[in-house]
């Protein structure tokens, strides 16, 4: 019998355990058994992938970019969540701020989440530059409260919003998932409002190295894509992980982050 | 005000699904918390003292086989040849007979099947005290698989004849036996009762019936189980038919786990006096659902409705008290 595929994931919430135990059970009776290993941060996980300690890494977009850089492009993405193909960053201010659009941020203070969060730090700076706003034009208030987890906990984004409430910043850049989690401005009119929303980009994916053969990867990916929202057993896992279905990777969606990492001189290692 | 939303996301996001957190409201309106929970798929358990308690995710629905009405219990008589000191319905030889009777049992069985029940359970006191027990069993097995609870001490003479007339494919016996040796069983149920129960189990097995054995043990009984299971294996009782239940503080029992309407997943239970929430409390007014036995579907609907309300309200997950 071949040994189970070993999938790595970062433990950013206690729910990571039921998610991956559920995944392991789901794969247990099929042609591509798997087990999982949890890491405390994405740096360790990518090192373990490169060392061959795990076969597949459940990577954020920054971890993907770094793995591509470290392997000279030899790694490949196997699949992602439907929600990973349409991830966005939202710039949020107090309702009535009259800050509509990026240009209006000139001379203002923008709160960013942890420095290794693509959605709440790296891409926001990239979007500002595309709008012609450099370091001297917008004061960046950096809040590094969950470094290592690439912003997955959402904690630094909530702290960035608190900075807006406490008038330490005029606006905050957060992930669309956090914006939805606080009700997207609909629960409390007069609270926050979105002043700019980014184009969609790709977020997490399952990353593998050439050492994992197609013959081993294919049955696993096929079974992954077969998870069904209408099956209550599958749905429990899908809900916890925040998707309705697994889809093939959309690599175009990483172009903006590759460019941002290059522009901002973000190193390939931790 | 809007700060409450940030606190909710942070605190609820940091705990495992199913866990609860408290979030101080500050100056926020509790309605905001309810709206946030509804939108994000979490459950507001309550607000008091300026603090909201929220469970991450929603409580799962009970499994299909535990939905109220999937099994229906019928208390056939209440009088018993034994007077066990922990009997949950206070049965004894002196307990007056309160019998449902053949006609009502037949109608209840039909209505239970019509209302979607999948299983009937007949219990006494001791059902074999009834001269027409074979007819009662027949009207049940005619419509649904049936379990007959007995102390198995009377399976001789005309009662053995009654047993022989029952449908072996549709009826299983469930016999109470508390230990692998007489002492513990006899201490609660009377001298000599263990030996006669074991003889009764052998008789029923020899007659070709499926026999389940159920032990009633005090809470915290763990150590006593291995020899008991070994004994039952030897008797020829399948492992899935070896049941252990914890003593309930009901009836004449002086100590046991506390069971209340909102902590029990209901199992429709019909006696001559009315329809009750659960078989362990078929002699207790606090768990009386209605004195109207018919139509049974109405009582089932009422239990389901109340159960849904309790589940929505209760903080703790309901505990399932297995009787069979
Ligand atoms: S526990 Fe069963 S056998 Fe004992 S008195 Fe009650 S009904 Fe009779």
Short mmCIF file of C-alpha atoms in Angstrom, two decimals, chain A:
data_model
loop_
_atom_site.label_atom_id
_atom_site.label_comp_id
_atom_site.label_asym_id
_atom_site.label_seq_id
_atom_site.Cartn_x
_atom_site.Cartn_y
_atom_site.Cartn_z
CA UNK A 1 0.00 0.00 0.00
CA UNK A 2 1.29 3.49 -0.80
CA UNK A 3 1.64 5.81 2.15
CA UNK A 4 -1.04 8.49 2.48
CA UNK A 5 -0.41 11.90 0.91
CA UNK A 6 0.69 14.32 3.58
CA UNK A 7 -1.00 17.72 3.40
CA UNK A 8 0.26 20.69 5.41
CA UNK A 9 -1.93 23.49 6.74
CA UNK A 10 -1.42 26.40 9.12
CA UNK A 11 -3.27 26.32 12.43
CA UNK A 12 -4.73 29.82 12.55
CA UNK A 13 -7.99 28.82 14.28
CA UNK A 14 -9.07 25.78 16.35
CA UNK A 15 -11.41 24.89 13.49
CA UNK A 16 -8.43 23.85 11.42
CA UNK A 17 -8.50 20.58 13.34
CA UNK A 18 -12.08 19.53 12.50
CA UNK A 19 -11.59 20.74 8.93
CA UNK A 20 -8.57 18.53 8.29
CA UNK A 21 -9.84 15.58 10.28
CA UNK A 22 -12.96 15.82 8.16
CA UNK A 23 -10.85 15.93 5.00
CA UNK A 24 -8.77 12.96 6.11
CA UNK A 25 -11.94 10.96 6.80
CA UNK A 26 -13.40 11.99 3.45
CA UNK A 27 -10.34 10.65 1.63
CA UNK A 28 -10.00 7.56 3.83
CA UNK A 29 -12.06 5.21 1.68
CA UNK A 30 -10.90 6.45 -1.69
CA UNK A 31 -7.92 5.83 -3.97
CA UNK A 32 -5.90 8.74 -2.51
CA UNK A 33 -5.69 8.51 1.25
CA UNK A 34 -4.31 11.56 3.01
CA UNK A 35 -3.17 12.69 6.41
CA UNK A 36 -2.29 16.19 7.56
CA UNK A 37 0.33 18.14 9.51
CA UNK A 38 -0.38 21.52 11.10
CA UNK A 39 2.20 24.31 11.21
CA UNK A 40 2.27 27.42 13.36
CA UNK A 41 3.11 29.69 10.41
CA UNK A 42 3.46 29.68 6.63
CA UNK A 43 7.23 30.00 6.76
CA UNK A 44 7.59 26.60 8.42
CA UNK A 45 5.06 25.04 6.11
CA UNK A 46 6.83 26.15 2.94
CA UNK A 47 10.18 24.96 4.33
CA UNK A 48 8.61 21.57 5.05
CA UNK A 49 7.27 21.40 1.50
CA UNK A 50 10.68 22.24 0.05
CA UNK A 51 12.34 19.68 2.35
CA UNK A 52 9.94 16.99 1.18
CA UNK A 53 8.44 16.56 4.66
CA UNK A 54 4.95 17.14 3.22
CA UNK A 55 3.58 16.39 -0.24
CA UNK A 56 1.10 19.25 -0.56
CA UNK A 57 0.84 22.61 1.20
CA UNK A 58 -2.42 24.51 1.69
CA UNK A 59 -0.82 27.85 0.93
CA UNK A 60 -1.92 31.48 1.01
CA UNK A 61 -1.18 33.59 -2.05
CA UNK A 62 2.02 34.98 -0.52
CA UNK A 63 3.19 31.46 0.40
CA UNK A 64 2.50 30.43 -3.22
CA UNK A 65 4.50 33.35 -4.59
CA UNK A 66 7.40 32.53 -2.30
CA UNK A 67 7.29 28.85 -3.23
CA UNK A 68 7.37 29.78 -6.92
CA UNK A 69 10.39 32.01 -6.28
CA UNK A 70 12.20 29.39 -4.20
CA UNK A 71 11.64 26.62 -6.76
CA UNK A 72 12.31 28.74 -9.83
CA UNK A 73 8.75 28.14 -10.93
CA UNK A 74 8.92 24.35 -10.71
CA UNK A 75 6.06 24.01 -8.21
CA UNK A 76 2.45 23.68 -9.32
CA UNK A 77 -0.97 24.54 -7.92
CA UNK A 78 -3.46 21.65 -7.73
CA UNK A 79 -6.74 23.30 -6.77
CA UNK A 80 -8.31 26.17 -4.86
CA UNK A 81 -11.63 27.18 -3.30
CA UNK A 82 -14.21 28.87 -5.49
CA UNK A 83 -13.87 31.80 -3.08
CA UNK A 84 -10.11 31.96 -3.75
CA UNK A 85 -10.68 32.92 -7.38
CA UNK A 86 -12.57 36.12 -6.56
CA UNK A 87 -10.85 37.43 -3.45
CA UNK A 88 -10.80 41.23 -3.10
CA UNK A 89 -9.40 43.92 -0.86
CA UNK A 90 -11.78 46.55 0.46
CA UNK A 91 -10.76 50.01 1.67
CA UNK A 92 -13.09 50.94 4.52
CA UNK A 93 -13.73 54.28 6.25
CA UNK A 94 -16.29 55.67 8.65
CA UNK A 95 -19.66 56.18 7.02
CA UNK A 96 -19.97 59.68 5.63
CA UNK A 97 -16.20 60.12 5.28
CA UNK A 98 -16.54 61.29 1.68
CA UNK A 99 -13.39 59.32 0.85
CA UNK A 100 -14.76 57.60 -2.27
CA UNK A 101 -11.91 56.34 -4.48
CA UNK A 102 -8.19 55.91 -3.88
CA UNK A 103 -7.22 59.41 -5.01
CA UNK A 104 -9.13 60.85 -2.02
CA UNK A 105 -6.66 59.12 0.31
CA UNK A 106 -3.95 61.59 -0.60
CA UNK A 107 -2.75 63.19 2.62
CA UNK A 108 -4.74 60.73 4.74
CA UNK A 109 -3.79 57.89 7.09
CA UNK A 110 -4.40 54.31 5.90
CA UNK A 111 -4.31 51.45 8.43
CA UNK A 112 -2.83 48.21 7.08
CA UNK A 113 -2.91 44.72 8.58
CA UNK A 114 0.07 42.46 9.21
CA UNK A 115 2.97 43.10 6.84
CA UNK A 116 2.82 39.55 5.41
CA UNK A 117 -0.89 39.78 4.61
CA UNK A 118 -1.39 40.06 0.85
CA UNK A 119 -4.95 41.35 1.19
CA UNK A 120 -4.40 43.81 4.03
CA UNK A 121 -0.86 45.11 3.44
CA UNK A 122 1.03 44.11 0.28
CA UNK A 123 -1.72 44.49 -2.32
CA UNK A 124 -3.15 47.70 -0.79
CA UNK A 125 0.22 49.39 -1.24
CA UNK A 126 0.34 48.03 -4.80
CA UNK A 127 -3.10 49.49 -5.56
CA UNK A 128 -2.10 52.85 -4.12
CA UNK A 129 0.92 52.93 -6.43
CA UNK A 130 -1.24 52.08 -9.42
CA UNK A 131 -3.34 55.12 -8.45
CA UNK A 132 -0.23 57.25 -8.39
CA UNK A 133 0.06 57.41 -4.60
CA UNK A 134 3.54 56.78 -3.16
CA UNK A 135 4.84 56.55 0.39
CA UNK A 136 4.85 60.33 0.76
CA UNK A 137 1.28 60.71 -0.37
CA UNK A 138 -0.49 58.42 2.09
CA UNK A 139 0.58 57.84 5.69
CA UNK A 140 0.61 54.08 6.31
CA UNK A 141 -0.34 52.93 9.80
CA UNK A 142 0.93 49.35 10.03
CA UNK A 143 -0.66 46.96 12.51
CA UNK A 144 1.29 43.71 12.65
CA UNK A 145 -0.89 41.73 15.02
CA UNK A 146 -0.85 38.30 13.32
CA UNK A 147 2.45 38.09 11.47
CA UNK A 148 3.34 34.61 10.21
CA UNK A 149 -0.22 33.66 9.45
CA UNK A 150 -0.50 35.95 6.42
CA UNK A 151 -3.54 37.69 7.80
CA UNK A 152 -5.58 34.49 7.99
CA UNK A 153 -6.77 35.16 11.54
CA UNK A 154 -8.28 38.49 10.46
CA UNK A 155 -7.06 39.92 13.73
CA UNK A 156 -4.83 42.64 12.27
CA UNK A 157 -7.64 43.69 9.96
CA UNK A 158 -10.03 44.11 12.89
CA UNK A 159 -7.32 46.09 14.68
CA UNK A 160 -6.97 48.27 11.59
CA UNK A 161 -10.71 48.95 11.73
CA UNK A 162 -10.40 49.81 15.42
CA UNK A 163 -7.69 52.30 14.49
CA UNK A 164 -10.25 53.97 12.23
CA UNK A 165 -12.81 54.05 15.02
CA UNK A 166 -10.26 55.55 17.39
CA UNK A 167 -9.19 58.15 14.84
CA UNK A 168 -5.68 56.76 14.54
CA UNK A 169 -6.41 56.24 10.84
CA UNK A 170 -8.83 57.60 8.24
CA UNK A 171 -9.32 54.32 6.39
CA UNK A 172 -8.32 50.67 6.67
CA UNK A 173 -7.48 48.09 3.99
CA UNK A 174 -9.01 44.69 4.78
CA UNK A 175 -9.90 41.44 3.01
CA UNK A 176 -13.34 41.09 1.47
CA UNK A 177 -13.95 38.14 3.82
CA UNK A 178 -13.48 40.35 6.87
CA UNK A 179 -15.70 43.01 5.31
CA UNK A 180 -18.42 40.38 4.86
CA UNK A 181 -17.90 39.09 8.39
CA UNK A 182 -18.72 42.50 9.86
CA UNK A 183 -21.81 42.76 7.72
CA UNK A 184 -20.42 44.70 4.74
CA UNK A 185 -21.75 47.97 6.13
CA UNK A 186 -25.32 46.70 6.02
CA UNK A 187 -25.78 45.72 9.66
CA UNK A 188 -25.01 49.12 11.03
CA UNK A 189 -25.69 51.97 8.65
CA UNK A 190 -23.71 54.91 9.91
CA UNK A 191 -20.83 52.61 10.97
CA UNK A 192 -18.38 51.76 8.21
CA UNK A 193 -18.55 52.15 4.47
CA UNK A 194 -16.49 50.73 1.63
CA UNK A 195 -14.67 53.52 -0.19
CA UNK A 196 -12.87 51.38 -2.78
CA UNK A 197 -12.92 47.71 -3.77
CA UNK A 198 -10.05 46.07 -5.63
CA UNK A 199 -10.33 43.89 -8.72
CA UNK A 200 -10.54 40.17 -7.89
CA UNK A 201 -7.33 38.19 -7.37
CA UNK A 202 -6.47 34.63 -6.38
CA UNK A 203 -5.93 33.68 -2.75
CA UNK A 204 -5.07 30.19 -1.40
CA UNK A 205 -4.16 27.05 -3.30
CA UNK A 206 -2.88 23.53 -2.77
CA UNK A 207 0.80 23.67 -3.79
CA UNK A 208 2.92 20.65 -4.79
CA UNK A 209 6.48 20.13 -6.01
CA UNK A 210 7.59 18.04 -9.00
CA UNK A 211 8.49 15.29 -6.51
CA UNK A 212 4.78 14.57 -6.27
CA UNK A 213 3.98 12.66 -9.43
CA UNK A 214 0.86 13.32 -11.48
CA UNK A 215 -0.18 9.70 -10.95
CA UNK A 216 -0.32 10.31 -7.21
CA UNK A 217 -1.75 13.82 -7.37
CA UNK A 218 -4.49 13.21 -9.93
CA UNK A 219 -6.75 10.84 -7.96
CA UNK A 220 -6.46 13.12 -4.94
CA UNK A 221 -7.44 16.21 -6.93
CA UNK A 222 -10.30 14.36 -8.62
CA UNK A 223 -11.69 13.28 -5.29
CA UNK A 224 -11.24 16.79 -3.88
CA UNK A 225 -13.20 18.35 -6.74
CA UNK A 226 -15.95 15.79 -6.15
CA UNK A 227 -16.81 17.15 -2.71
CA UNK A 228 -20.46 18.11 -2.84
CA UNK A 229 -22.15 21.03 -1.09
CA UNK A 230 -25.44 19.11 -1.14
CA UNK A 231 -23.94 16.25 0.85
CA UNK A 232 -24.33 17.19 4.55
CA UNK A 233 -21.12 15.38 5.54
CA UNK A 234 -19.08 17.28 2.95
CA UNK A 235 -20.91 20.52 3.56
CA UNK A 236 -19.86 20.72 7.19
CA UNK A 237 -16.22 20.80 6.08
CA UNK A 238 -16.84 23.14 3.15
CA UNK A 239 -18.65 25.62 5.39
CA UNK A 240 -15.84 25.63 7.95
CA UNK A 241 -13.22 26.15 5.25
CA UNK A 242 -15.29 28.86 3.56
CA UNK A 243 -16.16 27.52 0.12
CA UNK A 244 -18.97 25.92 -1.84
CA UNK A 245 -16.77 23.90 -4.15
CA UNK A 246 -13.15 23.19 -4.97
CA UNK A 247 -12.06 24.36 -8.42
CA UNK A 248 -8.97 24.10 -10.65
CA UNK A 249 -6.42 26.85 -9.90
CA UNK A 250 -6.60 30.23 -11.65
CA UNK A 251 -2.99 31.30 -11.85
CA UNK A 252 -3.65 34.61 -13.66
CA UNK A 253 -5.08 35.84 -10.41
CA UNK A 254 -1.61 35.86 -8.83
CA UNK A 255 -0.06 38.31 -11.33
CA UNK A 256 -0.75 41.39 -9.21
CA UNK A 257 0.85 39.85 -6.13
CA UNK A 258 3.97 38.76 -8.05
CA UNK A 259 4.34 42.34 -9.24
CA UNK A 260 3.69 43.79 -5.80
CA UNK A 261 6.28 41.51 -4.18
CA UNK A 262 8.86 42.56 -6.78
CA UNK A 263 8.08 46.28 -6.44
CA UNK A 264 8.11 46.28 -2.68
CA UNK A 265 11.24 44.14 -2.46
CA UNK A 266 9.56 41.54 -0.26
CA UNK A 267 12.10 38.73 0.31
CA UNK A 268 11.51 35.17 -0.83
CA UNK A 269 12.39 33.85 2.61
CA UNK A 270 11.06 34.56 6.04
#
